[in-house]
């Protein structure tokens, strides 16, 4: 095994949700209670890795999940090192900050990453050590630290600390779909915005992200009345 084996063995329980406290959550809506009963194994995991949680979140900005996953896969496979162990090159380790900083502009383009997202990642890796210090902070303070970097706003910082910190209360704002899903599930409101969503989630203070996750897992979504997010593969341009 590689030099990170000892760290991984130490961190693995939290990556699997050992630090999560699902008993602190009290359902206040029938749909949420039913979903929790059906999904008793839901745990909020904690990677302990800020940059490794941040970069995928930046790649997800304003694109579909499939486009973001594709970009992550292409970049990590091309610029990351093969993972140690009996995987025969099928797994790769995320590149170091310096490697990210040296990726040429055309490789970002080939991966379908526009200049805005690429520039945000480049700014972040330049201060990677400062961002990793956010692991020693509470989620709200960690989000504030991340948002100092231009191009990282509340959506990206929340998505990051949900993964890095296992943050039970860091609800995602600025999302295209989440407010309408929460609004429809809890109040039958197909047109809920961020403000309405936060008002509906207020009874879950301290556990708003967990409540939102359970709502997403319920499968109750409003009928689509708007076109899906368009896919634009800039790598083909």
XYZ file of C-alpha atoms in Angstrom:
237
model
C 0.000 0.000 0.000
C 1.058 3.618 -0.510
C 2.104 6.271 2.000
C -1.508 7.310 2.583
C -2.566 3.905 3.890
C -2.205 4.789 7.561
C -4.126 8.035 7.111
C -6.884 6.222 5.216
C -7.272 3.544 7.872
C -7.610 6.275 10.482
C -10.089 8.310 8.410
C -12.126 5.454 6.931
C -14.686 5.198 9.782
C -15.642 8.870 9.319
C -15.768 8.384 5.553
C -18.390 5.727 6.263
C -20.368 7.950 8.633
C -19.079 7.012 12.089
C -18.952 10.673 13.181
C -22.542 11.293 12.111
C -25.326 11.466 14.690
C -28.595 10.554 12.952
C -30.374 10.315 16.311
C -30.091 14.099 16.632
C -32.607 14.420 13.796
C -36.313 14.750 14.560
C -38.684 14.472 11.575
C -41.359 17.161 11.548
C -43.178 16.157 8.390
C -44.796 12.860 7.508
C -42.900 12.483 4.236
C -39.581 13.022 6.001
C -40.500 10.580 8.774
C -41.530 7.881 6.295
C -38.350 8.322 4.246
C -36.186 8.174 7.345
C -37.919 4.955 8.361
C -37.301 3.488 4.902
C -33.678 4.675 4.825
C -32.415 3.932 8.339
C -28.851 3.515 7.130
C -28.441 7.075 5.822
C -25.255 8.605 7.199
C -23.572 11.898 6.383
C -19.992 11.031 5.574
C -16.914 13.113 6.370
C -13.944 12.866 4.001
C -11.658 15.174 5.964
C -10.368 16.491 2.616
C -11.276 20.040 1.639
C -9.653 20.378 -1.779
C -10.745 16.898 -2.843
C -14.315 17.898 -1.985
C -14.038 21.422 -3.413
C -12.747 20.725 -6.924
C -15.602 18.343 -7.884
C -18.049 20.917 -6.492
C -16.555 23.631 -8.704
C -16.769 21.309 -11.702
C -20.494 20.881 -10.974
C -21.207 24.615 -11.220
C -23.879 25.391 -13.835
C -23.610 22.041 -15.651
C -25.291 18.661 -15.446
C -23.955 16.022 -13.082
C -22.939 13.833 -16.030
C -20.828 16.643 -17.497
C -19.141 17.276 -14.148
C -18.431 13.573 -13.567
C -16.960 13.278 -17.053
C -14.658 16.267 -16.507
C -13.488 14.919 -13.137
C -12.850 11.467 -14.600
C -10.856 12.767 -17.564
C -8.724 15.166 -15.533
C -7.955 12.758 -12.702
C -7.111 9.913 -15.064
C -4.807 12.080 -17.145
C -3.073 14.076 -14.421
C -3.478 12.003 -11.273
C -1.122 9.206 -10.291
C -2.233 5.557 -10.382
C -3.514 4.502 -6.985
C -1.321 2.008 -5.132
C -2.590 -1.492 -4.598
C -3.909 -4.336 -6.775
C -5.993 -2.173 -9.123
C -3.808 -2.353 -12.263
C -4.150 1.318 -13.174
C -7.939 1.362 -12.994
C -7.937 3.877 -10.130
C -6.122 7.195 -9.869
C -5.311 9.560 -7.030
C -6.401 13.185 -7.358
C -3.553 15.403 -8.609
C -1.555 17.480 -6.146
C -2.275 21.249 -6.096
C 0.880 21.995 -8.101
C -0.203 19.533 -10.801
C -3.636 21.149 -11.064
C -1.911 24.523 -11.430
C 0.143 23.265 -14.388
C -2.739 21.794 -16.417
C -2.700 23.657 -19.758
C -5.764 25.545 -20.905
C -6.492 23.176 -23.795
C -6.740 20.199 -21.452
C -9.447 21.952 -19.452
C -11.205 22.623 -22.746
C -10.945 18.979 -23.835
C -12.484 17.928 -20.521
C -15.425 20.259 -21.157
C -14.475 22.725 -18.408
C -15.069 26.368 -19.290
C -12.617 29.108 -18.399
C -14.650 30.349 -15.427
C -14.603 27.012 -13.597
C -10.996 26.287 -14.549
C -9.911 29.703 -13.276
C -11.733 29.132 -9.989
C -9.929 25.833 -9.478
C -6.582 27.445 -10.305
C -7.200 30.193 -7.748
C -8.164 27.583 -5.151
C -5.105 25.374 -5.610
C -2.828 28.388 -5.187
C -4.093 28.690 -1.603
C -4.659 24.969 -1.032
C -2.920 24.920 2.356
C -5.118 27.746 3.638
C -8.238 25.991 2.408
C -7.273 22.683 4.011
C -7.055 24.532 7.337
C -10.837 24.816 7.110
C -11.044 21.221 8.357
C -10.257 22.622 11.792
C -13.228 24.987 11.623
C -16.941 24.637 12.151
C -18.807 24.266 8.829
C -20.073 27.873 8.755
C -16.573 29.242 9.312
C -15.183 26.776 6.785
C -17.665 28.023 4.186
C -16.609 31.600 4.867
C -12.964 30.616 4.357
C -13.765 28.956 1.032
C -15.844 31.889 -0.198
C -12.837 34.199 0.051
C -11.719 32.617 -3.229
C -13.307 34.358 -6.207
C -15.700 32.007 -7.994
C -16.658 30.094 -4.845
C -20.064 31.114 -3.543
C -22.608 29.692 -1.090
C -23.649 26.851 -3.425
C -20.105 25.570 -3.887
C -19.027 26.067 -0.280
C -22.081 24.195 1.024
C -21.567 21.310 -1.395
C -17.942 21.139 -0.244
C -18.475 21.072 3.524
C -21.313 18.588 3.146
C -18.641 16.193 1.886
C -15.517 17.295 3.758
C -17.137 17.960 7.152
C -20.282 15.829 6.969
C -22.097 19.087 7.742
C -25.668 18.261 8.762
C -26.910 21.858 8.602
C -25.142 23.234 5.511
C -28.067 23.372 3.130
C -27.359 24.127 -0.530
C -28.683 27.481 -1.747
C -28.593 28.736 -5.318
C -29.492 25.342 -6.759
C -31.664 25.106 -9.857
C -33.860 22.273 -8.574
C -33.585 21.863 -4.780
C -35.900 24.734 -3.700
C -38.719 23.474 -5.919
C -38.242 19.892 -4.719
C -38.287 20.895 -1.044
C -41.175 23.298 -1.584
C -43.254 20.709 -3.406
C -42.501 17.926 -0.911
C -43.239 19.941 2.222
C -45.855 22.446 1.069
C -47.025 21.543 -2.436
C -45.263 24.669 -3.740
C -43.913 24.035 -7.236
C -42.335 27.487 -7.486
C -40.468 27.742 -4.189
C -37.274 29.791 -4.221
C -34.343 29.743 -1.808
C -36.125 31.963 0.714
C -39.198 29.717 0.749
C -37.030 26.605 1.022
C -35.093 28.000 3.979
C -38.346 28.933 5.705
C -39.678 25.396 5.242
C -36.423 23.913 6.537
C -36.231 26.272 9.529
C -37.816 23.696 11.907
C -34.845 21.460 11.084
C -32.252 24.022 12.244
C -28.990 22.211 12.819
C -30.106 19.378 10.521
C -31.280 21.162 7.369
C -28.952 19.351 4.992
C -30.035 15.992 6.388
C -33.684 16.979 5.958
C -33.020 18.013 2.358
C -31.215 14.722 1.680
C -34.167 12.743 3.005
C -36.548 14.779 0.877
C -34.446 14.022 -2.205
C -34.414 10.337 -1.288
C -38.210 10.337 -0.967
C -38.496 10.644 -4.739
C -41.289 13.212 -4.449
C -40.551 15.810 -7.092
C -42.721 18.429 -8.800
C -43.857 17.820 -12.367
C -41.320 19.313 -14.741
C -42.496 22.590 -16.224
C -39.170 23.874 -17.465
C -36.625 22.394 -19.855
C -33.707 20.547 -18.344
C -30.314 22.189 -18.145
C -28.818 22.216 -21.659
C -25.692 20.175 -22.238
C -22.844 21.896 -24.006
C -19.703 19.861 -24.561
C -17.201 22.647 -25.162
C -14.527 20.021 -25.727
C -16.061 19.421 -29.170
C -15.979 23.089 -30.145
